PDB file of C-alpha atoms and ligand atoms in Angstrom:
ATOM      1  CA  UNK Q 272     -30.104  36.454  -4.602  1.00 75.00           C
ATOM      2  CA  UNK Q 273     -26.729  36.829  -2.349  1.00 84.00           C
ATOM      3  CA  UNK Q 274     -26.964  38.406   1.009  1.00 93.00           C
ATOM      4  CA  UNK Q 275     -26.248  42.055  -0.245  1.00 97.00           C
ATOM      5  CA  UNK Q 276     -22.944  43.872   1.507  1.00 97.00           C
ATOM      6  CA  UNK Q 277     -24.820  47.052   1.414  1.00 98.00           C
ATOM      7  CA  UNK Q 278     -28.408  47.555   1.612  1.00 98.00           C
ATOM      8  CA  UNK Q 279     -30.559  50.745   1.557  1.00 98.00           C
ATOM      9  CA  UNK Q 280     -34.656  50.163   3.076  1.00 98.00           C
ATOM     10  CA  UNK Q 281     -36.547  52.952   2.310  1.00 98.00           C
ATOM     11  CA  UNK Q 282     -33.915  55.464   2.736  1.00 98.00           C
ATOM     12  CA  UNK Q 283     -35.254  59.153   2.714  1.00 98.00           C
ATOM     13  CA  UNK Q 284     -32.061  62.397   3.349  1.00 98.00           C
ATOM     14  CA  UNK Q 285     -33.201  65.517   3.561  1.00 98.00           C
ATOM     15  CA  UNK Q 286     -30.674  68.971   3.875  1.00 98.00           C
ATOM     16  CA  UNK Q 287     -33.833  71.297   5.265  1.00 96.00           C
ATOM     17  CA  UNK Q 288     -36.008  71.566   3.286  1.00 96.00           C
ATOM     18  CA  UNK Q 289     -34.017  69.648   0.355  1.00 97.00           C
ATOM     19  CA  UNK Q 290     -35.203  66.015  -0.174  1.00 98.00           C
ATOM     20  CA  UNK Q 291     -31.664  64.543  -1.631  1.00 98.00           C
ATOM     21  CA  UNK Q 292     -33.400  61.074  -1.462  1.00 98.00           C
ATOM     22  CA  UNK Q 293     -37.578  59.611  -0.693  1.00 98.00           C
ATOM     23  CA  UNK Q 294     -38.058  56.222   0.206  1.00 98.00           C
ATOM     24  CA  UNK Q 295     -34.841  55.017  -1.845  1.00 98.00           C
ATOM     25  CA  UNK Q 296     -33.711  51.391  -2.113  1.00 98.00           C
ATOM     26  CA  UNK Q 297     -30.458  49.436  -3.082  1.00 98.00           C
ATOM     27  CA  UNK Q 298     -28.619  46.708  -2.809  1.00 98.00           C
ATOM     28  CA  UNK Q 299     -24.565  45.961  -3.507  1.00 98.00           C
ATOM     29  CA  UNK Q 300     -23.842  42.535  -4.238  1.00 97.00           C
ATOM     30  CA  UNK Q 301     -20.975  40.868  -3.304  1.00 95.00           C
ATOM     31  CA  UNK Q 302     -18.569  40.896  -5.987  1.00 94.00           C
ATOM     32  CA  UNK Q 303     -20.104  42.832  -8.306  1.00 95.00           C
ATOM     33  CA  UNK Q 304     -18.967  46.162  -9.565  1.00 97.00           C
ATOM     34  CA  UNK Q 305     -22.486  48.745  -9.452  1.00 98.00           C
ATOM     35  CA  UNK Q 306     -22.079  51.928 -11.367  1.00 97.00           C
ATOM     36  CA  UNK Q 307     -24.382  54.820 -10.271  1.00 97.00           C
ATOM     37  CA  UNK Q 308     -25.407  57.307 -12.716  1.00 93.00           C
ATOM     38  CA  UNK Q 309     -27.029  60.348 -12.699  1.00 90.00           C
ATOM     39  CA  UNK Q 310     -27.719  64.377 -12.895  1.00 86.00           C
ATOM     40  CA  UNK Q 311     -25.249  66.633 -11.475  1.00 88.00           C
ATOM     41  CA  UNK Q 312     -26.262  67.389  -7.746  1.00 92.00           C
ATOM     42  CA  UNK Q 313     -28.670  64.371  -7.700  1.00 94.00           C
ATOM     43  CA  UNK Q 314     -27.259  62.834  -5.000  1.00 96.00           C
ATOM     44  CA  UNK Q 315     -25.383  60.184  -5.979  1.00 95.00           C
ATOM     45  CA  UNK Q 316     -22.061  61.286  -3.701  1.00 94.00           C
ATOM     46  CA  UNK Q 317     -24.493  61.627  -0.482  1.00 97.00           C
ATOM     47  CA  UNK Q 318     -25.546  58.092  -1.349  1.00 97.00           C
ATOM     48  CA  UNK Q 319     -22.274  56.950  -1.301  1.00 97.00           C
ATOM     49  CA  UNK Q 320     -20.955  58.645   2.199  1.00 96.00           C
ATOM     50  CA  UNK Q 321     -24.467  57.385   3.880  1.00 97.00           C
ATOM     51  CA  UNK Q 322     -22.234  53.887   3.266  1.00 97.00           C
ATOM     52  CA  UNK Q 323     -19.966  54.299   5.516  1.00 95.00           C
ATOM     53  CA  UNK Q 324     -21.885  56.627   7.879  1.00 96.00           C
ATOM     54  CA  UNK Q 325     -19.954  60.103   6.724  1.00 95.00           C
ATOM     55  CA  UNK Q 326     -24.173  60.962   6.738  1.00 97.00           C
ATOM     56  CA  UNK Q 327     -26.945  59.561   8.124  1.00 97.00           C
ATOM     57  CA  UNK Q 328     -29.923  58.977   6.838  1.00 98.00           C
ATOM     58  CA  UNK Q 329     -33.387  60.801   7.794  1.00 98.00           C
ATOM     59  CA  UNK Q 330     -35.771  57.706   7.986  1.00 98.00           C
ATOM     60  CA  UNK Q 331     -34.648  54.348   6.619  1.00 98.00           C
ATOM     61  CA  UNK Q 332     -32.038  51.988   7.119  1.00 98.00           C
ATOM     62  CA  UNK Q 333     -28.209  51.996   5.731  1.00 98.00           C
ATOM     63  CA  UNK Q 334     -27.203  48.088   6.181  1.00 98.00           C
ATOM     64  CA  UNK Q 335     -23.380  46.932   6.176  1.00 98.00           C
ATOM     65  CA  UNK Q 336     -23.651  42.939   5.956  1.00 97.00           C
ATOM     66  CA  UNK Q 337     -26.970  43.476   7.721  1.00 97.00           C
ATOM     67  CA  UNK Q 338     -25.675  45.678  10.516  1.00 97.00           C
ATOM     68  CA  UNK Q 339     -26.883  49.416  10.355  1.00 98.00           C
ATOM     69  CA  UNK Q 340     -24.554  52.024   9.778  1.00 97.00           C
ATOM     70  CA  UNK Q 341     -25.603  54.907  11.939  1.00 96.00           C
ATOM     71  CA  UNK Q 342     -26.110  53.009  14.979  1.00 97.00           C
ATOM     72  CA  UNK Q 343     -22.551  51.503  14.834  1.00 97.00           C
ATOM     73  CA  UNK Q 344     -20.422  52.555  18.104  1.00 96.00           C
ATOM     74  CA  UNK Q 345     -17.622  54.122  16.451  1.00 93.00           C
ATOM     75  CA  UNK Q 346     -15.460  50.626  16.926  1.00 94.00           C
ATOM     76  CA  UNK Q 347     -17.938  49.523  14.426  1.00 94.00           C
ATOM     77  CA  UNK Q 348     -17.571  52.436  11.979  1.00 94.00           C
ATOM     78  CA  UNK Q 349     -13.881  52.294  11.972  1.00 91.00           C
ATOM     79  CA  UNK Q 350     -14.002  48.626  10.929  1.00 91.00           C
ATOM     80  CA  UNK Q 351     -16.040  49.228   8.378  1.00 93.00           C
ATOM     81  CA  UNK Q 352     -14.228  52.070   7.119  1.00 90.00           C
ATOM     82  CA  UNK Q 353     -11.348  49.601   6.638  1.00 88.00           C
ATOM     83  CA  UNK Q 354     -13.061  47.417   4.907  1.00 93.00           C
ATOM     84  CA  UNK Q 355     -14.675  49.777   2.464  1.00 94.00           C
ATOM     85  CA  UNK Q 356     -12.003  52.239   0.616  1.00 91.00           C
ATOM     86  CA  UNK Q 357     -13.745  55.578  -0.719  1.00 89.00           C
ATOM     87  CA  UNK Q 358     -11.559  56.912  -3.460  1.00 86.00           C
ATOM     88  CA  UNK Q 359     -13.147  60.718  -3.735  1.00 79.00           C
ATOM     89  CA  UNK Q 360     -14.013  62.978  -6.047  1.00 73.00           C
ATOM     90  CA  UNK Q 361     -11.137  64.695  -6.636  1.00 67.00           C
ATOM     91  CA  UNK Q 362      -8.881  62.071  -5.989  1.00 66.00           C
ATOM     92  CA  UNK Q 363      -7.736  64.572  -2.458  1.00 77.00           C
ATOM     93  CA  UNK Q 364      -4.315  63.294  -1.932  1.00 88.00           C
ATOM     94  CA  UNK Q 365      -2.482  65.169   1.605  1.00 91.00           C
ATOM     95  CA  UNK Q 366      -0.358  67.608  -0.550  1.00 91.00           C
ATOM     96  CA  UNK Q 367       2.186  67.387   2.091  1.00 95.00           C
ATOM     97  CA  UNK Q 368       2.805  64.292   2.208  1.00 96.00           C
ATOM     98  CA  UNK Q 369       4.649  62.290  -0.606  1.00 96.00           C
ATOM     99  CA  UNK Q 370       2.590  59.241  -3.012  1.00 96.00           C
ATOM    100  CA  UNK Q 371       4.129  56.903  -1.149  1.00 96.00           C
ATOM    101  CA  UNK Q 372       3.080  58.164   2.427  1.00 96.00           C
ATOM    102  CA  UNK Q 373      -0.213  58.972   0.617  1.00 95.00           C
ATOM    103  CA  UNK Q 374      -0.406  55.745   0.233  1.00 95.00           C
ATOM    104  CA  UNK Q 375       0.836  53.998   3.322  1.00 95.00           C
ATOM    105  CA  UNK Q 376      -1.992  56.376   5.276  1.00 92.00           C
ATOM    106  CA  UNK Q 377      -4.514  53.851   5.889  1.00 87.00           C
ATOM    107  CA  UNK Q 378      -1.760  51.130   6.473  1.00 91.00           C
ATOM    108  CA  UNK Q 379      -0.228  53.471   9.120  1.00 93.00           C
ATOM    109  CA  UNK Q 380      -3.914  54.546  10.763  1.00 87.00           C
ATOM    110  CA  UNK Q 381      -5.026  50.892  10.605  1.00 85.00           C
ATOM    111  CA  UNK Q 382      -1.985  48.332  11.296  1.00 90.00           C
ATOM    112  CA  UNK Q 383       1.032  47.751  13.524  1.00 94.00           C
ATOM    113  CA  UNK Q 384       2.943  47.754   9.978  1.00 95.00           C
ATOM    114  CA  UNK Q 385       6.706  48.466  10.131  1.00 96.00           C
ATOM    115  CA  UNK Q 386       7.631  51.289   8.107  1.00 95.00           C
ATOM    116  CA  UNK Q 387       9.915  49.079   6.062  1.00 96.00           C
ATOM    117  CA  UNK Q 388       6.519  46.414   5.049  1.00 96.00           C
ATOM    118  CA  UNK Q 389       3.858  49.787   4.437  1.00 96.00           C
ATOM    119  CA  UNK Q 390       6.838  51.191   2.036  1.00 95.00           C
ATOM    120  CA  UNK Q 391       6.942  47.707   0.474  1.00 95.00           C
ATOM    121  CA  UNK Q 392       3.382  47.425   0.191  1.00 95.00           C
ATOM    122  CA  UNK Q 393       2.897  51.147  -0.842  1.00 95.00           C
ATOM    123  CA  UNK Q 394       5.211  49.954  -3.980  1.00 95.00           C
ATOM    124  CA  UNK Q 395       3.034  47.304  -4.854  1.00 92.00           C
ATOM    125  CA  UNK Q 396      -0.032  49.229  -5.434  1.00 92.00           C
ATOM    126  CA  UNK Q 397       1.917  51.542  -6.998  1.00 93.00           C
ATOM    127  CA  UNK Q 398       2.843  48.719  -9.318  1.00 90.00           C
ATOM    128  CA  UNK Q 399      -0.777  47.416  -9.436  1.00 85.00           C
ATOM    129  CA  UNK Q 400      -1.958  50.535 -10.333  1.00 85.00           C
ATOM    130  CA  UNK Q 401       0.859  50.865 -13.740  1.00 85.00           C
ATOM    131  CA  UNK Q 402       3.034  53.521 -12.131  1.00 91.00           C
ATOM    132  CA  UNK Q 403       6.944  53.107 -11.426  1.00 91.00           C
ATOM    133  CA  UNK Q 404       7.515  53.179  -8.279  1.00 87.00           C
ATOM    134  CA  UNK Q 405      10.416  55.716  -8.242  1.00 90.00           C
ATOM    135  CA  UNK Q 406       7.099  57.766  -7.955  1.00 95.00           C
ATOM    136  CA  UNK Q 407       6.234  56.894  -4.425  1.00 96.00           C
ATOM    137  CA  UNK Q 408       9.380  59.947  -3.714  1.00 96.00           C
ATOM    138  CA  UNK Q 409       7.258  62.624  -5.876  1.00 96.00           C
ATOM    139  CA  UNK Q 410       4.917  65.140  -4.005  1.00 96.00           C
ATOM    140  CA  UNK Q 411       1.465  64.841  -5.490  1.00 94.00           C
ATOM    141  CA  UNK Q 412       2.008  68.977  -6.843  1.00 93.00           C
ATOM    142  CA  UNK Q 413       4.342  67.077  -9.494  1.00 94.00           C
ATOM    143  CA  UNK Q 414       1.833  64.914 -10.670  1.00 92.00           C
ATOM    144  CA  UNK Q 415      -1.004  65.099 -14.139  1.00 88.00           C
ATOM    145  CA  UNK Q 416      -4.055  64.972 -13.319  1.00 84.00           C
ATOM    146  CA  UNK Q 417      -3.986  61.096 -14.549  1.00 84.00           C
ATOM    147  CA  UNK Q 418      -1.425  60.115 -12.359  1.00 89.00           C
ATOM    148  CA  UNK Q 419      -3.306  61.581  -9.242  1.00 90.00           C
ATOM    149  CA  UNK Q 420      -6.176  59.695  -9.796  1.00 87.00           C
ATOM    150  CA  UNK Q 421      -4.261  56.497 -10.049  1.00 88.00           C
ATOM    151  CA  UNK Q 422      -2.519  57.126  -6.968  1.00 92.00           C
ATOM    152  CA  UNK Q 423      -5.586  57.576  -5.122  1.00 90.00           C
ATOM    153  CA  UNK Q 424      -6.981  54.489  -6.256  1.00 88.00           C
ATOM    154  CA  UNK Q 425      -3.495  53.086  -5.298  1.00 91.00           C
ATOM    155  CA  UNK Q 426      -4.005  54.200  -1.744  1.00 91.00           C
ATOM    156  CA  UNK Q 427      -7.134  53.127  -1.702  1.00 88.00           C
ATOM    157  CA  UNK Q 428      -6.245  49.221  -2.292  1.00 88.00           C
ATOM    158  CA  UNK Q 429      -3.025  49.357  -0.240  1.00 91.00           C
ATOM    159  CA  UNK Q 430      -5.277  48.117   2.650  1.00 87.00           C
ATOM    160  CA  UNK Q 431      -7.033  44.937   0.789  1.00 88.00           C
ATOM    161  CA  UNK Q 432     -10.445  46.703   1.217  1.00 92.00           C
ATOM    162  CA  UNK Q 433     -13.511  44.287   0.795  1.00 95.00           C
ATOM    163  CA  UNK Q 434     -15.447  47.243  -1.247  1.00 96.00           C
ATOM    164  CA  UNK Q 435     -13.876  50.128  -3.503  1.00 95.00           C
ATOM    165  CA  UNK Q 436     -16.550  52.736  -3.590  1.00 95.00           C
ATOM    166  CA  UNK Q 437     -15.145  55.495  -6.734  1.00 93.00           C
ATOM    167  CA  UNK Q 438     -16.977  58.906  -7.091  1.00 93.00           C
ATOM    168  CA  UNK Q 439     -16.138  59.533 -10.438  1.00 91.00           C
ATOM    169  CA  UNK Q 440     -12.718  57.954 -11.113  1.00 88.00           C
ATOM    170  CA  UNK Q 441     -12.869  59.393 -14.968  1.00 87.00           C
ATOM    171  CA  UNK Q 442     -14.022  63.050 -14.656  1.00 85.00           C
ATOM    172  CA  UNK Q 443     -11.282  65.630 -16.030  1.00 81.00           C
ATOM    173  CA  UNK Q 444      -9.120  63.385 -17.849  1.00 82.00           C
ATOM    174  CA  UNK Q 445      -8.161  62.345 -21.563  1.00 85.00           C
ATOM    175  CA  UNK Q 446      -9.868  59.644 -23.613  1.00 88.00           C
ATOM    176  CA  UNK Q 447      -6.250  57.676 -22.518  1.00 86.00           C
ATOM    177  CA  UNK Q 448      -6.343  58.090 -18.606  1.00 83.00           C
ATOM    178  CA  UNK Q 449     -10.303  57.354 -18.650  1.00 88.00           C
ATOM    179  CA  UNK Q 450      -9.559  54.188 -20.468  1.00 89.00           C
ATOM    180  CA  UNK Q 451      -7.093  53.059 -17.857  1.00 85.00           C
ATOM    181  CA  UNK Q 452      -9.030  54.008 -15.281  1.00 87.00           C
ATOM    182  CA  UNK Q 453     -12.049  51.779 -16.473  1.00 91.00           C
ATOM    183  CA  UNK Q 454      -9.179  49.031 -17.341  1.00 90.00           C
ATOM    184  CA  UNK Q 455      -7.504  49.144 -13.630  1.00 87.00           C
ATOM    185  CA  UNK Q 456     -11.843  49.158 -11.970  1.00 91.00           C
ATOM    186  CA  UNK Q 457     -11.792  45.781 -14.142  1.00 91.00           C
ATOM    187  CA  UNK Q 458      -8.219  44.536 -12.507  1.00 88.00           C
ATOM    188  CA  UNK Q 459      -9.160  45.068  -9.472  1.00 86.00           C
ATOM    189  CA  UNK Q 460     -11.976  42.953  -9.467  1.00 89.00           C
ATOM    190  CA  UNK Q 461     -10.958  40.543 -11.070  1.00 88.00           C
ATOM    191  CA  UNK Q 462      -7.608  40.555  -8.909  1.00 84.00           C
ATOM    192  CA  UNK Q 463      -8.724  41.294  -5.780  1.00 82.00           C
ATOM    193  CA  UNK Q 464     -11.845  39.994  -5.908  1.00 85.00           C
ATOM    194  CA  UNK Q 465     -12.989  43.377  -4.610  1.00 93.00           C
ATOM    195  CA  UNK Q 466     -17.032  44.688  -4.793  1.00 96.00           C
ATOM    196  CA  UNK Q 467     -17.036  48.122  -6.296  1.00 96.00           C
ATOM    197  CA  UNK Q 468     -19.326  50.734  -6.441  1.00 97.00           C
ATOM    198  CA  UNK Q 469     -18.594  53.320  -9.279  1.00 96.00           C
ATOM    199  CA  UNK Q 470     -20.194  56.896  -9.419  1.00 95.00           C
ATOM    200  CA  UNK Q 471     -19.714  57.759 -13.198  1.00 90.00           C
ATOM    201  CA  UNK Q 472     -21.069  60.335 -15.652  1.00 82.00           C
ATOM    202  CA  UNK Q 473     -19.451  58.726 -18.532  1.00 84.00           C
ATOM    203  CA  UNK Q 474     -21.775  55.975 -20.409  1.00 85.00           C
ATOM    204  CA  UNK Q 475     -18.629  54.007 -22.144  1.00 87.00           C
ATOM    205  CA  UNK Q 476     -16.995  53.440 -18.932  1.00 90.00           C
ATOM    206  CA  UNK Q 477     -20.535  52.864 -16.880  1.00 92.00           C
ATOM    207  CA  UNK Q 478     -20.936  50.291 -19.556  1.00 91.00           C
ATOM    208  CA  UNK Q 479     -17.444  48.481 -19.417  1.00 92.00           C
ATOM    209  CA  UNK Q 480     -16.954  48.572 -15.831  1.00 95.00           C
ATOM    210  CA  UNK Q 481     -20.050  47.642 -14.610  1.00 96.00           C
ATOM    211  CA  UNK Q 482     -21.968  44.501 -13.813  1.00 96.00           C
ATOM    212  CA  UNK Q 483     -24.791  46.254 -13.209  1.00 97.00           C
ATOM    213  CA  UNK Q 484     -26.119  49.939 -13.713  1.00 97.00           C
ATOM    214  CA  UNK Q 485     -28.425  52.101 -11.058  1.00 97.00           C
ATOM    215  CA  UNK Q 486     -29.953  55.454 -12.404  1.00 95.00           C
ATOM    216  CA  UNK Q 487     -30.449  57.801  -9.932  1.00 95.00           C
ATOM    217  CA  UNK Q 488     -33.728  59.795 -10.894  1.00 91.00           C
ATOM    218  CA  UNK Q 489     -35.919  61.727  -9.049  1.00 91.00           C
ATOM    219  CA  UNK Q 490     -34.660  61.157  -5.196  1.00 96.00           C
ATOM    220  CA  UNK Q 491     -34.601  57.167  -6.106  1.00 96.00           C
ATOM    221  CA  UNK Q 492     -33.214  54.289  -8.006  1.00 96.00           C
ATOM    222  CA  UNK Q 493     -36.423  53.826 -10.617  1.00 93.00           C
ATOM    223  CA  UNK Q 494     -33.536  51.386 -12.905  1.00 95.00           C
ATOM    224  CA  UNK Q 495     -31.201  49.110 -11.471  1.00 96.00           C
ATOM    225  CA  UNK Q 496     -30.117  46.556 -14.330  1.00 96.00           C
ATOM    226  CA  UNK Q 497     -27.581  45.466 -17.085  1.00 95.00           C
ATOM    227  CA  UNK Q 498     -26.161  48.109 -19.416  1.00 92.00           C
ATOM    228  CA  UNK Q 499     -28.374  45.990 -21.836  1.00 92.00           C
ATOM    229  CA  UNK Q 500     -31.213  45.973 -20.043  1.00 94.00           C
ATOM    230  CA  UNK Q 501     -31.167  49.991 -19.865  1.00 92.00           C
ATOM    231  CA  UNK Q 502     -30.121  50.412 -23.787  1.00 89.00           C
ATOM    232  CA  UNK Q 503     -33.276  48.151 -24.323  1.00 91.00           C
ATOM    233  CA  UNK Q 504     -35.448  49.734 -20.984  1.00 91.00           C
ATOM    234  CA  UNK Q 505     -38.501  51.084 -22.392  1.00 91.00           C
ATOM    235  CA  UNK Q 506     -39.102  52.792 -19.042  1.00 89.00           C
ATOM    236  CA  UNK Q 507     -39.711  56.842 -20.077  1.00 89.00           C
ATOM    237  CA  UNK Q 508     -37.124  58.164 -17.304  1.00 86.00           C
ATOM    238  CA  UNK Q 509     -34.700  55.601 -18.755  1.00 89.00           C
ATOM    239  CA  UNK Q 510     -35.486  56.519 -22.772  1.00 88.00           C
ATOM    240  CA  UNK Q 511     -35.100  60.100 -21.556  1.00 84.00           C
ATOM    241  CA  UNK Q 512     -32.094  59.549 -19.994  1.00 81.00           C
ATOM    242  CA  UNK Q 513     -29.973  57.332 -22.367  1.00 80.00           C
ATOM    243  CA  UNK Q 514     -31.296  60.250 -25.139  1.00 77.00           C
ATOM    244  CA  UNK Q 515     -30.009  63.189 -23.242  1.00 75.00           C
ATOM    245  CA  UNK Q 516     -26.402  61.362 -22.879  1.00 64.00           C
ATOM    246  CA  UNK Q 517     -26.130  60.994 -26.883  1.00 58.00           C
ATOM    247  CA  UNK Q 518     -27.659  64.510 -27.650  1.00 61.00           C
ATOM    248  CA  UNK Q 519     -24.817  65.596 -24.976  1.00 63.00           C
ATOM    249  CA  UNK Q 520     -22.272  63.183 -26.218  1.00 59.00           C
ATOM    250  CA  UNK Q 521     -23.121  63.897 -30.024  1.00 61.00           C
ATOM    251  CA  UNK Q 522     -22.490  67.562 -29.406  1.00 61.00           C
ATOM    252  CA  UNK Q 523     -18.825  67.293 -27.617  1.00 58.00           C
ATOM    253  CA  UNK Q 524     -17.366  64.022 -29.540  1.00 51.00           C
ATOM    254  CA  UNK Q 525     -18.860  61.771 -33.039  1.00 44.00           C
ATOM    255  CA  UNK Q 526     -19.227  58.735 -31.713  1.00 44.00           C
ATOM    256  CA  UNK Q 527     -22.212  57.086 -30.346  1.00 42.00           C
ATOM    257  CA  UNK Q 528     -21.579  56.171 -26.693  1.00 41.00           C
ATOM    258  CA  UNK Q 529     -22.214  52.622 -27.251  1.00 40.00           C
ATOM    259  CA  UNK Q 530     -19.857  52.401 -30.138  1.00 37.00           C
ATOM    260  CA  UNK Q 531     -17.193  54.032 -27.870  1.00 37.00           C
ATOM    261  CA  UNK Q 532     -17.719  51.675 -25.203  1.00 37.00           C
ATOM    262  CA  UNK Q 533     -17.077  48.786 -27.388  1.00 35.00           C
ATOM    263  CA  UNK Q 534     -14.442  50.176 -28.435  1.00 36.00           C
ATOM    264  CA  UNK Q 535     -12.551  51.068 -25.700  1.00 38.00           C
ATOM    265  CA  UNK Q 536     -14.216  46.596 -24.507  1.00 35.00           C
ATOM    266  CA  UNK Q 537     -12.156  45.757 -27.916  1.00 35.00           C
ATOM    267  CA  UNK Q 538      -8.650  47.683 -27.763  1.00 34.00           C
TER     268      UNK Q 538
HETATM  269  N1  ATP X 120     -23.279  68.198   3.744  1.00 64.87           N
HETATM  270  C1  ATP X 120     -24.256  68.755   3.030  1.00 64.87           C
HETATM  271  N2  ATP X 120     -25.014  69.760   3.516  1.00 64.87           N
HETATM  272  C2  ATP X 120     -26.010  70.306   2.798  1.00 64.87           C
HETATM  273  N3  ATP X 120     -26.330  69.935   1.555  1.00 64.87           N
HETATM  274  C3  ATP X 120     -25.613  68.936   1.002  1.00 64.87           C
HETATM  275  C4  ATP X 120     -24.530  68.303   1.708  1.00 64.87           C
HETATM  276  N4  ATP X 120     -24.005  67.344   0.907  1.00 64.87           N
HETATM  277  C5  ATP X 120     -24.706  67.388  -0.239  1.00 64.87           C
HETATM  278  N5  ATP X 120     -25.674  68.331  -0.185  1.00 64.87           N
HETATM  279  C6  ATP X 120     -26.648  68.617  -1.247  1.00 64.87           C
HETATM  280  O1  ATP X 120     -27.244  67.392  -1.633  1.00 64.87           O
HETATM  281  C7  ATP X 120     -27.441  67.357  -3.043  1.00 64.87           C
HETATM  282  C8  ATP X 120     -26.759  66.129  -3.611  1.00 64.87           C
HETATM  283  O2  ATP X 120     -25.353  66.307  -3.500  1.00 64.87           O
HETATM  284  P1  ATP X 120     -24.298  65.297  -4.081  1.00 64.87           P
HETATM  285  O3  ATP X 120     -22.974  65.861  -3.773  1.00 64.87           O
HETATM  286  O4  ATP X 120     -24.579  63.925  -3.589  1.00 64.87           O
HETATM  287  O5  ATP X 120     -24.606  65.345  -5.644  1.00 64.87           O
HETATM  288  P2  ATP X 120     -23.892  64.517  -6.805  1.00 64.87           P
HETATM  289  O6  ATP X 120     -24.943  63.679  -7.475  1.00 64.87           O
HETATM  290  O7  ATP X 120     -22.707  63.820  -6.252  1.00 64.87           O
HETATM  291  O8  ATP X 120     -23.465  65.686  -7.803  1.00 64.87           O
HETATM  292  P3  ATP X 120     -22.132  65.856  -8.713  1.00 64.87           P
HETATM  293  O9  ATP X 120     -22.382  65.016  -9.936  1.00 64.87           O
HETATM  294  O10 ATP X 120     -22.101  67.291  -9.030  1.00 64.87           O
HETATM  295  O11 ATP X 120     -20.955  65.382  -7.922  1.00 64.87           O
HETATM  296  C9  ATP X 120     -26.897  68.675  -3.577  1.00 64.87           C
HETATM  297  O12 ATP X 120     -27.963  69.545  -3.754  1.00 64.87           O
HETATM  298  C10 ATP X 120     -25.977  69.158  -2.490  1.00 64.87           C
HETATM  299  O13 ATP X 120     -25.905  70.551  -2.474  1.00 64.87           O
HETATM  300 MG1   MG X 121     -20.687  64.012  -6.449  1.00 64.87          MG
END
């Protein structure tokens, strides 16, 4: 097994009296793309800011290519917070500022970039990510809720980041958008090379995105596997899982989650 970029030990957050997570472990692989899934409120956003030290754990260890987190000096947080982008839920683009100096943020924060090379490269992404770049001028108020996300995810790769961590990239938009969203996750790994770590509620894009899947049940990752090992898991969490997805997915659309995913794989 690789050296993982990102390693949990025995991880345990508490809020008070709230136990978020007990005794949790995980590991992101280099190169891979790891989707988390889970109940609303689970966690799964805290486990993604304990990355880059936005929280600290209780007891544990948070490990960024073996180095812990929260005792970095703040040198070493701010390299690895240029190394890892966090696109968040929500997308939260600065609503003063226009997509392209939305997108040149990091570049600006992070580099001795002339204006001239961050506009350049702030057109690229926006490229990269399927927009025109005419739309670096717009103010983020003009844009759907599709075209927000992508220019999020466009700011978040302006600064060649070695890890892409998305909390839900899909949620809120059309069958379309969440398709593209799932086909730009696959891009950019494939482009950039980049690891990714993908919070997601949605099963078809878990499953098409994802190299492997970690369910987030009961304050701890019980499965961490292939989307075919979890279809076939005959863990009882798991089975419980996977069934409460279709019941849910049954009730709002027809098709069987698996049958979407290959679809959207297919088209
Ligand atoms: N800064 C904080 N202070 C106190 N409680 C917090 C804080 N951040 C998160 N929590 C609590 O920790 C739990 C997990 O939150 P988290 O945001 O990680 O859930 P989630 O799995 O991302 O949920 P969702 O799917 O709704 O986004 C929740 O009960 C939340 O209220
Ligand atoms: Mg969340």
């Amino acid at each position: 097994m690789p050296e993982p970029i990102i390693d949990f030990r025995g991880v345990t957050k508490r809020f008070g009296e709230h136990v978020v997570y007990e005794r949790m472990s995980l590991s992101v692989l280099p190169g891979e793309t790891l989707t988390i899934i889970g109940g609303s409120g689970g966690g799964k956003s805290v486990c993604l800011k304990m990355m880059i030290g936005l929280l600290v754990p209780d007891e544990g260890q948070v490990l960024f290519h073996g180095t812990s987190v929260p005792d970095m000096p703040e040198e070493g947080l701010r390299q690895v917070r240029r190394k890892v982008a966090y696109v968040f839920q929500g997308g939260a683009l600065f609503d003063s500022m226009t997509v392209g100096e939305n997108i040149g943020y990091a570049l600006r924060e992070h580099t001795d970039w002339s204006m001239a090379r961050i506009e350049q490269r702030a057109s690229e992404c926006l490229t990269m990510v399927g927009l025109h770049e005419g739309v670096a001028e717009q103010m983020p108020a003009s844009l759907s809720g599709g075209m927000k996300k992508r220019v999020a995810l466009a700011r978040s790769i302006a600064i060649e980041p070695e890890v892409i961590l998305y909390d839900e990239p899909t949620t809120g938009l059309d069958p379309k958008n969440i398709k593209r969203i799932g086909d730009m996750i696959l891009k950019l790994q494939r482009e950039l090379d980049v690891t990714s770590v993908v919070v997601t509620h949605d099963m078809p894009t878990a499953r098409k995105v994802s190299n492997r899947i970690a369910m987030l049940y009961q304050r701890a990752f019980p499965f961490v596997g292939t989307a075919d090992e979890m279809w076939h898991s005959a863990a009882p969490e798991v089975r419980d899982f996977i069934h409460g997805r279709i019941r849910r997915a049954e009730q709002s659309a027809p098709a069987h989650p698996v049958d979407a995913a290959e679809d959207s794989r297919g088209a």
